[in-house]
XYZ file of N, CA and C in Angstrom:
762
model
N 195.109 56.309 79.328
C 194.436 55.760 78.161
C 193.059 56.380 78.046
N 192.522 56.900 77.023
C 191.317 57.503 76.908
C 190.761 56.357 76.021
N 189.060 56.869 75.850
C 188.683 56.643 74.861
C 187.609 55.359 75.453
N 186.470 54.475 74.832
C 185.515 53.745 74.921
C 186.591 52.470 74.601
N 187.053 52.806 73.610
C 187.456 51.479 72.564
C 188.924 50.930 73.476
N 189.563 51.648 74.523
C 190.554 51.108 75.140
C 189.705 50.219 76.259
N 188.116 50.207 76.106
C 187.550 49.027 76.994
C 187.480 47.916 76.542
N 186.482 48.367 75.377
C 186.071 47.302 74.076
C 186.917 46.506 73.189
N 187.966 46.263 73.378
C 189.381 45.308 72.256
C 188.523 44.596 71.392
N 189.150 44.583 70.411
C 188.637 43.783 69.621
C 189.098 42.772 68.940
N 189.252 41.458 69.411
C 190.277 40.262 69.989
C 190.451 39.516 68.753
N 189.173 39.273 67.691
C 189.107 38.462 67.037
C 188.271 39.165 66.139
N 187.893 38.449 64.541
C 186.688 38.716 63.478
C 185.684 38.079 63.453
N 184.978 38.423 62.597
C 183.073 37.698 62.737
C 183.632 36.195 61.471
N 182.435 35.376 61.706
C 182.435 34.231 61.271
C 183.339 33.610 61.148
N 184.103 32.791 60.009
C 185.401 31.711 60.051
C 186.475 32.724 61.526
N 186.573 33.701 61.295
C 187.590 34.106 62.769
C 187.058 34.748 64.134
N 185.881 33.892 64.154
C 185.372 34.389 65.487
C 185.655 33.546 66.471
N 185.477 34.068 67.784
C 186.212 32.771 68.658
C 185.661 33.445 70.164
N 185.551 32.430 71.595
C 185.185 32.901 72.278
C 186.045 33.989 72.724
N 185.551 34.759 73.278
C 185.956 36.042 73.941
C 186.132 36.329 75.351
N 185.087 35.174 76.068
C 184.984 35.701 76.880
C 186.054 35.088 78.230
N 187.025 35.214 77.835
C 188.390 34.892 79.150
C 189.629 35.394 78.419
N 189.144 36.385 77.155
C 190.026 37.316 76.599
C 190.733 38.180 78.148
N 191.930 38.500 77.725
C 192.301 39.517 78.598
C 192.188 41.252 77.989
N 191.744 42.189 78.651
C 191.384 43.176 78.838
C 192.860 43.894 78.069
N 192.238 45.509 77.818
C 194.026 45.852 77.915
C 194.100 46.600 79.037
N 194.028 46.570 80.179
C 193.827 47.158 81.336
C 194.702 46.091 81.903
N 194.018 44.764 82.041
C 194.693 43.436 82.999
C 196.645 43.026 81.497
N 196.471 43.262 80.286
C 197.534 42.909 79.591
C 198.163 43.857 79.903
N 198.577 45.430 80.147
C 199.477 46.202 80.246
C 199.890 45.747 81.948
N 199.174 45.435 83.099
C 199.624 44.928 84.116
C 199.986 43.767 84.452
N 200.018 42.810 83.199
C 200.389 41.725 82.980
C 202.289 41.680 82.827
N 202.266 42.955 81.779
C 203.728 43.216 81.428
C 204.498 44.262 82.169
N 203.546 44.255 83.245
C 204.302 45.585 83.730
C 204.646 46.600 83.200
N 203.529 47.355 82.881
C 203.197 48.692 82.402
C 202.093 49.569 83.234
N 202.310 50.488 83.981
C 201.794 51.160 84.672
C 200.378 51.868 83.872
N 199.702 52.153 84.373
C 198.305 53.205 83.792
C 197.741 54.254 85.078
N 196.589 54.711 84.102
C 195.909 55.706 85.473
C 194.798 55.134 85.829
N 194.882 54.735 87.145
C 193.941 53.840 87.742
C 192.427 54.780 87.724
N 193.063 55.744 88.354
C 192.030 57.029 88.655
C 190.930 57.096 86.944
N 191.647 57.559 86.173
C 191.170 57.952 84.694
C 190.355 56.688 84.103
N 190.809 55.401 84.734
C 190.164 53.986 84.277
C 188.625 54.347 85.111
N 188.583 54.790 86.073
C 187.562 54.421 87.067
C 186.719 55.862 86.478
N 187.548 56.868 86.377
C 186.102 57.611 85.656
C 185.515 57.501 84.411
N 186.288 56.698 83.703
C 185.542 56.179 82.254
C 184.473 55.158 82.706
N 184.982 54.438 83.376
C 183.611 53.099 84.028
C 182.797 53.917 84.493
N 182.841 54.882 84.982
C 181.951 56.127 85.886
C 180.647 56.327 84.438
N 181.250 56.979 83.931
C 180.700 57.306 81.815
C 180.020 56.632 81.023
N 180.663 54.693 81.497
C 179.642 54.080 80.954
C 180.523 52.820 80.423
N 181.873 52.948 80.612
C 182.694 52.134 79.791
C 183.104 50.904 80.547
N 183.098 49.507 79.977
C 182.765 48.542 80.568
C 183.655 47.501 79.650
N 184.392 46.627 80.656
C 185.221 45.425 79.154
C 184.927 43.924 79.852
N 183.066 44.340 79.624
C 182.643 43.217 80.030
C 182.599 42.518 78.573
N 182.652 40.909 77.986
C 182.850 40.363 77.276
C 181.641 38.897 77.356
N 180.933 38.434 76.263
C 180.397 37.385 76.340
C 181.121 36.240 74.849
N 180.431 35.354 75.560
C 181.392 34.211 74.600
C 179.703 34.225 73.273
N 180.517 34.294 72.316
C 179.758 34.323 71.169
C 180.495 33.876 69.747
N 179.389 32.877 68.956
C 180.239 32.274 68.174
C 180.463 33.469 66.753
N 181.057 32.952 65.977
C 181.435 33.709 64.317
C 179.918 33.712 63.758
N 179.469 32.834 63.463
C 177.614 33.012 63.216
C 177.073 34.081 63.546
N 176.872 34.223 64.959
C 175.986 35.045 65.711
C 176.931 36.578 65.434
N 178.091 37.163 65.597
C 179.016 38.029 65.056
C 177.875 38.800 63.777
N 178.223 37.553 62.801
C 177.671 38.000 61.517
C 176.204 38.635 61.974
N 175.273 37.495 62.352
C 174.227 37.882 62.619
C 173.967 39.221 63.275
N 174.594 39.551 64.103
C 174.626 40.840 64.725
C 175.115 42.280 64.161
N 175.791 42.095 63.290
C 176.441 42.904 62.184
C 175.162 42.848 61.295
N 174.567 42.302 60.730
C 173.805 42.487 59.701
C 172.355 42.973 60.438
N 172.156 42.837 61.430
C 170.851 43.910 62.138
C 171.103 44.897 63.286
N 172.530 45.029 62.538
C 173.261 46.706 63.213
C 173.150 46.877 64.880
N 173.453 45.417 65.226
C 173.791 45.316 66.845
C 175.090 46.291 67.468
N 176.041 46.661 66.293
C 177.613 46.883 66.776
C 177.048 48.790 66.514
N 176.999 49.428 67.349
C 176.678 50.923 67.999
C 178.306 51.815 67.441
N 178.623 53.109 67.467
C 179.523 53.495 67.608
C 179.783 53.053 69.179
N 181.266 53.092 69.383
C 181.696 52.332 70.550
C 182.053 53.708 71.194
N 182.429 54.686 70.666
C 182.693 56.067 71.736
C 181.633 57.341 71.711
N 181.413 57.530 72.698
C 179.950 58.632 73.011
C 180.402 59.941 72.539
N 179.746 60.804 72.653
C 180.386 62.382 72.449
C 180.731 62.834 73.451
N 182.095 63.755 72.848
C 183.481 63.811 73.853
C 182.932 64.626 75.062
N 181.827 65.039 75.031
C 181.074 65.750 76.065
C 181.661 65.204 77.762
N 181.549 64.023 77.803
C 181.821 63.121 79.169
C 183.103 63.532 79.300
N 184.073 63.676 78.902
C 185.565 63.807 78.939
C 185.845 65.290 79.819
N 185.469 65.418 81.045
C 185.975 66.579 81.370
C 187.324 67.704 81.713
N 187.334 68.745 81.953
C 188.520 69.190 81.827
C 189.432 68.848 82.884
N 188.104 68.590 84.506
C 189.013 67.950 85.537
C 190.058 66.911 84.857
N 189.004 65.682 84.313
C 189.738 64.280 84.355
C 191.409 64.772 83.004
N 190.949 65.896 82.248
C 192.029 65.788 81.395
C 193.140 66.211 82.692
N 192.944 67.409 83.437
C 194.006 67.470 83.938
C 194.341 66.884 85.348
N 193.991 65.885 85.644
C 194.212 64.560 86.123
C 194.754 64.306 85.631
N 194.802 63.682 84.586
C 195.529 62.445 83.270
C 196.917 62.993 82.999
N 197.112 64.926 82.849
C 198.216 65.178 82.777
C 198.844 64.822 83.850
N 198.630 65.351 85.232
C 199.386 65.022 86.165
C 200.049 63.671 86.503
N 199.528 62.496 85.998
C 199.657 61.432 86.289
C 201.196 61.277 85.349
N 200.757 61.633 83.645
C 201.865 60.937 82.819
C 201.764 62.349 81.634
N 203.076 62.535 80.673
C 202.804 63.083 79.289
C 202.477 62.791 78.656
N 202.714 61.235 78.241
C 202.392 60.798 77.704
C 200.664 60.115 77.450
N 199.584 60.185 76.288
C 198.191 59.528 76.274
C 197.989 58.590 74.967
N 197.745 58.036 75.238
C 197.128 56.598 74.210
C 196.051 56.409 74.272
N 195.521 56.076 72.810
C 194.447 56.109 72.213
C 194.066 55.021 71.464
N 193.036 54.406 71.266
C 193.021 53.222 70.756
C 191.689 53.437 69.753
N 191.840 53.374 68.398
C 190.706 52.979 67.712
C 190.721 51.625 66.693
N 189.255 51.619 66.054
C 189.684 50.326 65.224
C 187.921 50.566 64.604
N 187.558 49.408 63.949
C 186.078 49.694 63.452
C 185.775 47.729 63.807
N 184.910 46.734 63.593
C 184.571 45.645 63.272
C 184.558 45.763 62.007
N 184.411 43.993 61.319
C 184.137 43.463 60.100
C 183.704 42.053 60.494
N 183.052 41.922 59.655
C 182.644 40.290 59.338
C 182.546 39.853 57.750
N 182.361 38.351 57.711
C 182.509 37.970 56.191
C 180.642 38.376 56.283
N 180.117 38.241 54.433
C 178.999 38.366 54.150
C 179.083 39.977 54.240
N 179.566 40.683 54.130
C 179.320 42.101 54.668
C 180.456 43.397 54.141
N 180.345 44.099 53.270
C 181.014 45.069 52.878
C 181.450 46.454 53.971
N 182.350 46.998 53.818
C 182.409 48.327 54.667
C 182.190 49.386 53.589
N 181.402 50.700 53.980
C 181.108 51.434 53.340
C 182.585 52.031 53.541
N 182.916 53.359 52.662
C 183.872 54.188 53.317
C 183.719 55.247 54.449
N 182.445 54.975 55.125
C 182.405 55.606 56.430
C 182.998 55.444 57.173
N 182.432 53.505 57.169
C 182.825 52.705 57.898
C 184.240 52.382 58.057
N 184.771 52.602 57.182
C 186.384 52.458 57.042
C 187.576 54.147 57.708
N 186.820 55.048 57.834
C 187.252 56.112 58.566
C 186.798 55.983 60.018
N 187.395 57.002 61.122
C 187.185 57.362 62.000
C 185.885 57.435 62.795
N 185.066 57.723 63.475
C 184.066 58.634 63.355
C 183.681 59.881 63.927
N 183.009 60.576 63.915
C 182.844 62.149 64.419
C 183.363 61.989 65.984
N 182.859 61.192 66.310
C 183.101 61.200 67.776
C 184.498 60.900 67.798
N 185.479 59.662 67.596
C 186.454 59.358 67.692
C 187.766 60.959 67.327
N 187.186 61.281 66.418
C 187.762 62.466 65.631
C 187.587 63.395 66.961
N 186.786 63.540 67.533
C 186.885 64.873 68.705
C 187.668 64.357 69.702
N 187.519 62.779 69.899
C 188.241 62.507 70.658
C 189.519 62.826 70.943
N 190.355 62.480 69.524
C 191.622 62.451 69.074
C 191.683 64.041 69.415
N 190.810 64.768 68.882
C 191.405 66.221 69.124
C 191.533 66.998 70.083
N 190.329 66.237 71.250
C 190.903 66.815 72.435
C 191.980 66.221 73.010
N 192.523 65.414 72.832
C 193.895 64.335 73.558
C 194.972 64.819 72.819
N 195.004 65.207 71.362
C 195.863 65.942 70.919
C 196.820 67.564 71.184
N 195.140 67.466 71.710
C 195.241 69.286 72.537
C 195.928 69.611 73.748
N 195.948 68.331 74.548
C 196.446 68.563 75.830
C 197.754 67.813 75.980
N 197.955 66.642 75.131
C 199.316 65.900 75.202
C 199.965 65.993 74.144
N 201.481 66.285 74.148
C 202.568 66.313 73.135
C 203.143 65.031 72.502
N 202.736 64.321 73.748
C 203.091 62.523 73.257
C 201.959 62.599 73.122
N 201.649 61.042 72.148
C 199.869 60.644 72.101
C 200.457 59.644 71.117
N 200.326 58.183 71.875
C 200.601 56.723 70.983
C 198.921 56.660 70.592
N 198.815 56.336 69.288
C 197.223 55.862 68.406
C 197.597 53.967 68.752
N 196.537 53.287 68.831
C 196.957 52.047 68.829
C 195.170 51.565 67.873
N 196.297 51.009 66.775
C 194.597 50.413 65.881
C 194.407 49.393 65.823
N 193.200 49.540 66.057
C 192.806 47.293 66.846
C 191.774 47.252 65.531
N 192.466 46.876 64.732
C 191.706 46.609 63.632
C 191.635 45.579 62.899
N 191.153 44.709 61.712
C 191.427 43.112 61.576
C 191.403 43.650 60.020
N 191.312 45.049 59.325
C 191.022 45.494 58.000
C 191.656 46.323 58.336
N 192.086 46.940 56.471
C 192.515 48.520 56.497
C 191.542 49.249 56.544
N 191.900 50.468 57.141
C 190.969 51.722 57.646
C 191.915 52.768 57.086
N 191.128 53.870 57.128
C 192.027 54.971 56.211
C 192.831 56.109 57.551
N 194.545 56.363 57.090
C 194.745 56.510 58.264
C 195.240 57.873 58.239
N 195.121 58.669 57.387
C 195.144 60.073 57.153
C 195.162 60.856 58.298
N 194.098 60.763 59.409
C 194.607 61.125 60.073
C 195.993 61.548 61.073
N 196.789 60.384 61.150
C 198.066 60.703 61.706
C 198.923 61.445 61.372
N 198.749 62.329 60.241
C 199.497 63.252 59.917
C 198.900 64.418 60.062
N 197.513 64.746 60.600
C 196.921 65.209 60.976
C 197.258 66.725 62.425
N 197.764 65.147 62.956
C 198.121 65.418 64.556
C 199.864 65.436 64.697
N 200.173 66.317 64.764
C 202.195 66.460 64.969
C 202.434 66.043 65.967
N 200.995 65.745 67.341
C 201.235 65.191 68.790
C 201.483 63.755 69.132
N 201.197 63.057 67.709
C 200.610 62.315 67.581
C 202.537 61.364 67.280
N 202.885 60.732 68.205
C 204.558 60.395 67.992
C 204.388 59.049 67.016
N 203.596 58.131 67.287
C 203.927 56.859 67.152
C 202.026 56.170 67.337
N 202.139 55.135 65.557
C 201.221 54.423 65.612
C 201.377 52.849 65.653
N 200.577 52.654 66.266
C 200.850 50.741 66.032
C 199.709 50.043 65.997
N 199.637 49.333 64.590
C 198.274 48.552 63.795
C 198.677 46.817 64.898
N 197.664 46.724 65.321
C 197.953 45.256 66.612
C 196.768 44.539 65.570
N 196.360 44.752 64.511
C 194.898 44.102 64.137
C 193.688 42.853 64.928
N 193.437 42.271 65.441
C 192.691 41.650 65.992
C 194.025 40.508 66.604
N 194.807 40.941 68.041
C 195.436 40.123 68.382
C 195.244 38.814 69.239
N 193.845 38.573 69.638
C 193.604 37.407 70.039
C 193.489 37.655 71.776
N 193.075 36.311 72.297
C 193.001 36.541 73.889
C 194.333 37.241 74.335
N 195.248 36.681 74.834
C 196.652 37.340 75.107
C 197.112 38.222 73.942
N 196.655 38.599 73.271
C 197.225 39.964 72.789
C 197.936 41.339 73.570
N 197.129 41.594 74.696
C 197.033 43.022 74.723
C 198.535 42.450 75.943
N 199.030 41.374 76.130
C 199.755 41.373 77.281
C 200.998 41.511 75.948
N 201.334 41.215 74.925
C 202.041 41.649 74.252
C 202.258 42.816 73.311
N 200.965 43.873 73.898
C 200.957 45.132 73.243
C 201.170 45.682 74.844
N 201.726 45.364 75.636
C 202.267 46.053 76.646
C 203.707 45.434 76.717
N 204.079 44.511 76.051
C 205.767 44.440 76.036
C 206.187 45.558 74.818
N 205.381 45.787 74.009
C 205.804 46.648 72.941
C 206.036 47.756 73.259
N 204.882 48.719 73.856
C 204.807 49.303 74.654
C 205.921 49.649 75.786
N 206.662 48.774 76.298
C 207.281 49.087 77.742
C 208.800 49.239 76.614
N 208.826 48.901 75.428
C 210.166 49.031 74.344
C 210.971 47.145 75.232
N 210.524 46.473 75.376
C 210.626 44.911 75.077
C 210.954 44.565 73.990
N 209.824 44.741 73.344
C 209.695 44.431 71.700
C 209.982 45.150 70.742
N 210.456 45.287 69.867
C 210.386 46.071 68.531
C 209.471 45.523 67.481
N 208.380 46.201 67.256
C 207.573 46.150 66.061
C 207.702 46.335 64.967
N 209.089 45.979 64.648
C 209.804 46.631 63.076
C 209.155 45.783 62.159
N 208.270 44.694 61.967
C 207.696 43.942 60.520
C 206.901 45.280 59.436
N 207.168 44.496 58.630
C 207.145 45.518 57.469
C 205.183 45.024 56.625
N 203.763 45.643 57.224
C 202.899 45.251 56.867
C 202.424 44.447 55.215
N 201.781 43.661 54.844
C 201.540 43.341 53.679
C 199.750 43.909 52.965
N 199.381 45.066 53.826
C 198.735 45.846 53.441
C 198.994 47.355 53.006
N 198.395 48.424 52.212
C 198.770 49.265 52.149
C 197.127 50.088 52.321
N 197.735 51.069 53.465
C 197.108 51.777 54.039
C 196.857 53.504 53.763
N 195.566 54.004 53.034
C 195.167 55.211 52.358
C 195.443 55.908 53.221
N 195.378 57.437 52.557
C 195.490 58.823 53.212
C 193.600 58.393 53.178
N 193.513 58.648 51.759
C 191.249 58.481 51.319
C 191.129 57.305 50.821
N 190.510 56.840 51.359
C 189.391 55.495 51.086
C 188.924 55.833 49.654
N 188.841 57.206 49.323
C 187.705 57.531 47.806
C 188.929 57.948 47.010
N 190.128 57.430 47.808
C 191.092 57.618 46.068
C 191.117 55.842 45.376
N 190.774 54.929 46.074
C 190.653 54.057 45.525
C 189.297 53.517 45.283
N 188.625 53.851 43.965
C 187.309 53.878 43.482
C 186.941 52.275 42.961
N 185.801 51.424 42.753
C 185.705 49.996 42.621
C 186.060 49.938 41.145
N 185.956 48.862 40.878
C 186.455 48.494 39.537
C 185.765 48.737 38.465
N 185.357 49.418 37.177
C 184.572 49.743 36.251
C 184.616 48.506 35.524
N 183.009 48.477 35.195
C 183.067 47.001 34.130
C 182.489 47.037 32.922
N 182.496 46.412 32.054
C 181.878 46.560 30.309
C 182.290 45.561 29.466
N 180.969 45.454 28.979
C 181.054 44.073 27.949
C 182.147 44.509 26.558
N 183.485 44.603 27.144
C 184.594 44.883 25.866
C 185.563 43.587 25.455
N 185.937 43.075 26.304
C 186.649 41.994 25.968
C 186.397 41.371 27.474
N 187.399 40.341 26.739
C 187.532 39.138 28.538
C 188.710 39.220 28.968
N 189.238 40.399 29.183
C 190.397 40.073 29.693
C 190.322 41.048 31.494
N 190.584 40.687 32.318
C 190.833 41.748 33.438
C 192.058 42.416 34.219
N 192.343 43.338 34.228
C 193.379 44.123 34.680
C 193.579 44.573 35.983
N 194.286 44.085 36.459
C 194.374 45.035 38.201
C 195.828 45.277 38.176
N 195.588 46.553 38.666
C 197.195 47.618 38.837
C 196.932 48.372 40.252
N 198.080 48.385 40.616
C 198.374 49.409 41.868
C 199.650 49.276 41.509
N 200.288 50.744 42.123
C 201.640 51.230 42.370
C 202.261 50.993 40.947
N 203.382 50.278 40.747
C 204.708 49.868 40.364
C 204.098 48.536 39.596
N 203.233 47.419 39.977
C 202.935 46.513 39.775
C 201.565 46.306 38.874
N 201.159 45.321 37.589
C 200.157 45.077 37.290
C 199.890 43.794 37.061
N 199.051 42.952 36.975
C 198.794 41.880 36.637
C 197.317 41.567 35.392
N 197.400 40.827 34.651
C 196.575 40.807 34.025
C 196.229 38.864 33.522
N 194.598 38.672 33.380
C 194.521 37.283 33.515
C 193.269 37.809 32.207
N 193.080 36.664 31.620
C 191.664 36.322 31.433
C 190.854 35.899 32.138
N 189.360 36.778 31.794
C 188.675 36.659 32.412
C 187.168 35.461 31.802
N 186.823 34.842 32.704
C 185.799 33.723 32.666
C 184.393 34.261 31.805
N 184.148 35.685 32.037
C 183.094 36.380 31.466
C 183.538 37.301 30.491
N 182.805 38.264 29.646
C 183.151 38.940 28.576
C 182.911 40.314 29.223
N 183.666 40.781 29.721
C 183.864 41.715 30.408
C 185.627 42.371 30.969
N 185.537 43.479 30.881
C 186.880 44.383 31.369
C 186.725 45.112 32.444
N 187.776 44.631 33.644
C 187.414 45.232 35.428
C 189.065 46.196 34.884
N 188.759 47.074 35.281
C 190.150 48.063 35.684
C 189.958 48.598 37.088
N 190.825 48.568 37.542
C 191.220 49.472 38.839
C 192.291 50.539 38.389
N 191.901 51.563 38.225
C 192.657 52.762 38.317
C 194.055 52.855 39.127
N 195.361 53.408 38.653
C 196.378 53.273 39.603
C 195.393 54.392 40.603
N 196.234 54.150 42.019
C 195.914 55.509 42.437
C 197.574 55.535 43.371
N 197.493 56.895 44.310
C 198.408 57.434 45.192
C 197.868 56.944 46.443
N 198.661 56.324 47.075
C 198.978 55.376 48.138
C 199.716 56.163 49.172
N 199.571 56.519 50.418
C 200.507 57.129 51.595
C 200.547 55.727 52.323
N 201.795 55.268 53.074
C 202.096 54.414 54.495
C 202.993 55.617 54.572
N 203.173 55.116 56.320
C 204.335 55.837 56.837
C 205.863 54.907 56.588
N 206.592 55.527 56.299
C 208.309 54.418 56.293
C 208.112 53.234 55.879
N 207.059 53.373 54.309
C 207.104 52.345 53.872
C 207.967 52.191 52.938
N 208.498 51.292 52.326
C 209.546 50.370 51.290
C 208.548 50.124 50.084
N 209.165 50.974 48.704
C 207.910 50.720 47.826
C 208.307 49.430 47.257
N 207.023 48.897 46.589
C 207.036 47.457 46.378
C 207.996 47.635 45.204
N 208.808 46.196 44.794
C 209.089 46.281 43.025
C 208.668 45.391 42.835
N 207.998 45.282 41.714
C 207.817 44.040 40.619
C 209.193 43.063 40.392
N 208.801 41.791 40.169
C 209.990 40.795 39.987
C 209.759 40.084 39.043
N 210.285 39.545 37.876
C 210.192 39.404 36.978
C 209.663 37.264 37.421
N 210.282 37.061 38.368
C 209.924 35.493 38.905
C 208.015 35.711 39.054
N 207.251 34.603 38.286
C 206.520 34.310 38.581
C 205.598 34.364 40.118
N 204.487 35.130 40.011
C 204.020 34.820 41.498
C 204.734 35.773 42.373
N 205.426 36.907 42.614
C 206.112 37.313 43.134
C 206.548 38.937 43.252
N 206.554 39.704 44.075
C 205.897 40.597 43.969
C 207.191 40.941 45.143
């Protein structure tokens, strides 16, 4: 397992879904929970680097609070620390490498589309782990959509799995998934971009009161409370082996 963020899980969300953390299980202690093997060695030189899944109990309040005077750091350093020893360590051990990213959110608080991509660092990450392993599971600990363009990116790259903020015992059931226990076949009720900037905010103007929102196949339209017209532009949508939506003529229903 590489990476900062396979220390850091990210168990829960800021405010109404924040919750203590701190007797969360690790994904280090959940994959040995389910009996799933790792590299002990590769764990101990990341703690060496700086990486730590130490945890304090903190409420949804304080979350927010900390988010809004930019307490939450990028969580992975530059890939600099990652040496060529420890990569080829890591081969010897397994072919297979897993990777874990994700970003925070809280209520009160917008994501830019930075914030909703990768970041420089994570991105080198991925590319050196891409470089050296033919397998490479992505695992996104995320509680929002993030733009996931990347995975088509990487041909090394076999298999992704969105766990979004699974809670204390989470990670002991992202190691039954993992060991093929489980099948993760649910079919998401989000839809997840190639670009964050193909879906642009809603344009507004004092034309009428009516408001329009469309994506895909589907539109809906209401009156609106103010004298104003919101459109959202269709746009082009990528998931992987997704099932496109249809419209249903039943009320409410989609």
């Amino acid at each position: 397992m590489f990476g900062f963020s396979s220390f850091g899980m990210r168990f829960g969300g800021g405010g109404s879904g924040g919750a203590d953390q701190s007797a969360a299980k690790g994904l280090y202690a959940g994959l040995e929970e389910a009996g799933v093997s790792y590299n002990r060695e590769l764990r101990a030189f990341m703690e060496e680097q700086g990486a730590s899944e130490e945890r304090e109990s903190s409420s949804g309040l304080m979350q927010i609070v900390g988010s809004l005077i930019g307490g939450d750091g990028p969580d992975e350093p530059a890939i600099d620390y990652l040496t060529d020893e420890a990569i080829a360590q890591a081969k010897q051990f397994s072919d297979t490498a897993l990777v874990v990213v994700g970003n925070d959110g809280v209520e009160m608080q917008d994501f830019t589309p930075e914030e909703l991509r990768l970041t420089d660092n994570h991105v080198a990450l991925l590319d050196k782990v891409t470089a050296n392993f033919d397998n490479v599971i992505v695992v996104v600990n995320s509680g929002n959509v993030m733009e996931l363009g990347f995975l088509d990116d990487h041909p090394q790259i076999r298999s992704a799995l969105w766990i979004g903020t699974p809670g204390p015992q989470g990670t002991v059931s992202l190691g039954h998934i993992l060991a093929g226990e489980v099948n993760p076949s649910g079919r998401l009720t989000s839809t997840y971009a190639y670009d964050v900037t193909g879906a642009p905010p809603p344009r507004t103007s004092a034309t009428s009161a009516t408001t329009t929102s469309r994506a895909g196949p589907c539109s809906t339209t209401r009156r609106a409370s103010t004298s104003a017209t919101a459109t959202t532009r269709p746009v082009s949508w990528a998931t992987r082996r997704a099932t496109p939506r249809r419209c249903s003529s039943r009320s409410g229903t989609a």
